[in-house]
Amino acid sequence: PVEVTASPLRSAGSVRGAVVVFRDVSERREVERIKDEFVSVVSHELRTPLTSIRGALGLLDSGVLDRSSEQAERMVHIALTSSERLGRLVDDILDVERMDAGTTELELAEHRVDALVDAALEQVSIMADEAGVALRSEPSREVLRVDGERIVQTLTNLVSNAVKFSPRGGVVTVATGPVGDLVELRVDDEGRGIPPDKLEAVFRRFEQVDASDARERGGTGLGLAIARSIVERHGGRVWAVSEGDGRGSSFRLTLPRVPATRRDAAAPETPD
Ligand code: ADP
């Protein structure tokens, strides 16, 4: 689609010519379409837990249930878990919007990969214990120049996904290695895997392999979209590798590496 605007060129009151501008607006329309779609998906996603909350509270309010009955207790539980879900959705929606709009400044500093990985594993450890999944990490001497909090958030998301989709007794491994000017981090699991045609889709907002994934496993469907946004803001990449069919998944990301010779004086002394 092309937008055409014309304006007359006047000189001493009379028209001497015209300026005609042709503008290709397909890109702008595409941006608008994506925004519209996001707004409609967001309202649907927000309305689902809201409907549960209203239903549960409405039933309690109507007086048809005995307040101390098991059914009433169930309604309170539904209202509570749905409001928690609503809260997580609002947080994640704001997060993905701010990250993409670039309004969140990154606080770049040098961080040892080991410290970032340990922080993420610690956050997931209780969940992993409950799921009977072992967390492993390979030691690394690499140093990154990144926003530490944001990268821990990203790794926490990848590791908690790996745990969520692992069978009891499964192992989740975080490994690191240098690749040129970058460090590659890998989060591998032995879970159900991701079908090849969904490997890219899972990074899109609210996109899931199974429609029930987010609700059943407590996610929002925004984690990987946020992770991608964070990694790309750092100039890195994040992608998934899997053969599907229960053969596990591997999430990989690259981030800017700080060679030993160029580390800040304050950075930890680790040989390269
Ligand atoms: P959610 O909050 O639903 O986990 P994400 O954006 O983090 O949202 O993930 C999107 C979807 O990608 C998940 O719902 C799931 O279908 C799929 N997925 C993510 N990580 C894995 C994994 N390690 N193994 C299998 N499927 C995964």
Short mmCIF file of C-alpha atoms in Angstrom, two decimals, residues 77-211:
data_model
loop_
_atom_site.label_atom_id
_atom_site.label_comp_id
_atom_site.label_asym_id
_atom_site.label_seq_id
_atom_site.Cartn_x
_atom_site.Cartn_y
_atom_site.Cartn_z
CA HIS A 77 -8.74 -20.85 46.49
CA ILE A 78 -9.79 -20.22 42.87
CA ALA A 79 -10.09 -16.46 43.49
CA LEU A 80 -6.66 -16.41 45.12
CA THR A 81 -4.75 -18.41 42.49
CA SER A 82 -6.46 -16.51 39.67
CA SER A 83 -5.50 -13.16 41.17
CA GLU A 84 -1.91 -14.37 41.51
CA ARG A 85 -1.99 -15.35 37.85
CA LEU A 86 -3.45 -11.96 36.93
CA GLY A 87 -0.60 -10.28 38.82
CA ARG A 88 2.04 -12.34 36.99
CA LEU A 89 0.42 -11.53 33.65
CA VAL A 90 0.37 -7.79 34.35
CA ASP A 91 4.04 -7.87 35.46
CA ASP A 92 5.12 -9.82 32.38
CA ILE A 93 3.08 -7.69 29.95
CA LEU A 94 4.65 -4.51 31.34
CA ASP A 95 8.07 -6.13 31.25
CA VAL A 96 7.86 -7.23 27.61
CA GLU A 97 6.49 -3.83 26.57
CA ARG A 98 9.23 -1.89 28.39
CA MET A 99 11.98 -4.17 27.10
CA ASP A 100 10.78 -3.89 23.49
CA ALA A 101 10.18 -0.16 23.67
CA GLY A 102 13.74 0.24 24.97
CA THR A 103 12.55 2.36 27.90
CA THR A 104 14.39 0.15 30.39
CA GLU A 105 18.07 1.10 30.58
CA LEU A 106 20.45 -1.83 30.86
CA GLU A 107 22.90 -1.56 33.75
CA LEU A 108 25.98 -3.00 32.14
CA ALA A 109 28.82 -4.29 34.30
CA GLU A 110 31.27 -7.17 34.29
CA HIS A 111 29.90 -10.38 35.79
CA ARG A 112 31.39 -13.84 36.12
CA VAL A 113 29.22 -16.39 34.29
CA ASP A 114 29.49 -18.71 37.30
CA ALA A 115 27.94 -16.14 39.61
CA LEU A 116 25.02 -15.48 37.22
CA VAL A 117 24.35 -19.20 36.68
CA ASP A 118 24.52 -19.93 40.43
CA ALA A 119 22.05 -17.13 41.17
CA ALA A 120 19.59 -18.53 38.61
CA LEU A 121 19.96 -22.13 39.82
CA GLU A 122 19.37 -21.02 43.38
CA GLN A 123 16.09 -19.38 42.40
CA VAL A 124 14.86 -22.57 40.75
CA SER A 125 16.25 -25.04 43.34
CA ILE A 126 13.11 -25.45 45.46
CA MET A 127 10.94 -25.96 42.39
CA ALA A 128 13.46 -28.50 41.03
CA ASP A 129 13.52 -30.41 44.35
CA GLU A 130 9.74 -30.64 44.35
CA ALA A 131 9.74 -31.86 40.74
CA GLY A 132 12.50 -34.41 41.46
CA VAL A 133 14.76 -32.83 38.83
CA ALA A 134 18.52 -32.44 39.35
CA LEU A 135 20.24 -29.16 38.43
CA ARG A 136 23.84 -29.29 37.21
CA SER A 137 26.22 -26.61 35.99
CA GLU A 138 29.63 -26.82 34.41
CA PRO A 139 32.14 -24.36 35.94
CA SER A 140 33.23 -21.49 33.72
CA ARG A 141 35.87 -18.77 33.90
CA GLU A 142 34.15 -16.51 31.40
CA VAL A 143 33.25 -12.93 32.24
CA LEU A 144 30.34 -11.11 30.56
CA ARG A 145 29.57 -7.44 30.19
CA VAL A 146 25.82 -7.51 30.85
CA ASP A 147 22.97 -6.32 33.05
CA GLY A 148 23.39 -8.97 35.74
CA GLU A 149 19.84 -8.85 37.05
CA ARG A 150 18.34 -9.17 33.56
CA ILE A 151 20.57 -12.09 32.61
CA VAL A 152 19.77 -13.90 35.87
CA GLN A 153 16.07 -13.31 35.05
CA THR A 154 16.63 -14.82 31.58
CA LEU A 155 18.53 -17.86 32.87
CA THR A 156 15.98 -18.38 35.64
CA ASN A 157 13.24 -18.46 33.02
CA LEU A 158 15.09 -20.97 30.81
CA VAL A 159 16.03 -23.23 33.74
CA SER A 160 12.52 -23.13 35.25
CA ASN A 161 11.02 -24.03 31.85
CA ALA A 162 13.51 -26.91 31.59
CA VAL A 163 12.40 -28.16 35.03
CA LYS A 164 8.69 -27.71 34.21
CA PHE A 165 8.96 -29.91 31.13
CA SER A 166 11.31 -32.53 32.66
CA PRO A 167 10.24 -35.94 33.91
CA ARG A 168 10.87 -36.83 37.56
CA GLY A 169 14.49 -38.01 37.79
CA GLY A 170 15.53 -35.82 34.83
CA VAL A 171 18.69 -33.69 34.76
CA VAL A 172 18.93 -30.05 33.69
CA THR A 173 22.42 -28.91 32.76
CA VAL A 174 23.78 -25.39 32.26
CA ALA A 175 27.00 -25.30 30.24
CA THR A 176 29.14 -22.42 28.93
CA GLY A 177 31.75 -22.04 26.23
CA PRO A 178 33.47 -19.24 24.29
CA VAL A 179 32.51 -18.73 20.64
CA GLY A 180 34.71 -15.96 19.19
CA ASP A 181 33.79 -12.64 20.79
CA LEU A 182 30.79 -14.22 22.44
CA VAL A 183 30.01 -16.66 25.20
CA GLU A 184 27.45 -19.34 24.47
CA LEU A 185 25.32 -20.55 27.37
CA ARG A 186 23.25 -23.70 27.05
CA VAL A 187 20.36 -24.94 29.16
CA ASP A 188 19.72 -28.61 28.32
CA ASP A 189 16.91 -30.80 29.59
CA GLU A 190 15.73 -34.37 29.11
CA GLY A 191 12.05 -33.45 28.85
CA ARG A 192 9.40 -33.82 26.20
CA GLY A 193 11.22 -31.60 23.70
CA ILE A 194 9.74 -29.14 21.21
CA PRO A 195 8.51 -30.09 17.72
CA PRO A 196 10.77 -28.60 14.99
CA ASP A 197 7.96 -26.41 13.59
CA LYS A 198 7.52 -24.74 17.01
CA LEU A 199 11.17 -23.95 17.76
CA GLU A 200 10.80 -20.31 16.66
CA ALA A 201 7.14 -19.89 17.61
CA VAL A 202 7.76 -20.45 21.33
CA PHE A 203 9.62 -17.12 21.44
CA ARG A 204 6.50 -15.25 20.32
CA ARG A 205 4.24 -13.69 22.92
CA PHE A 206 1.65 -16.08 24.38
CA GLU A 207 2.75 -18.83 22.02
CA GLN A 208 2.81 -22.36 23.47
CA VAL A 209 3.38 -25.85 22.19
CA ASP A 210 0.15 -27.00 23.86
CA ALA A 211 -2.63 -24.54 24.57
#
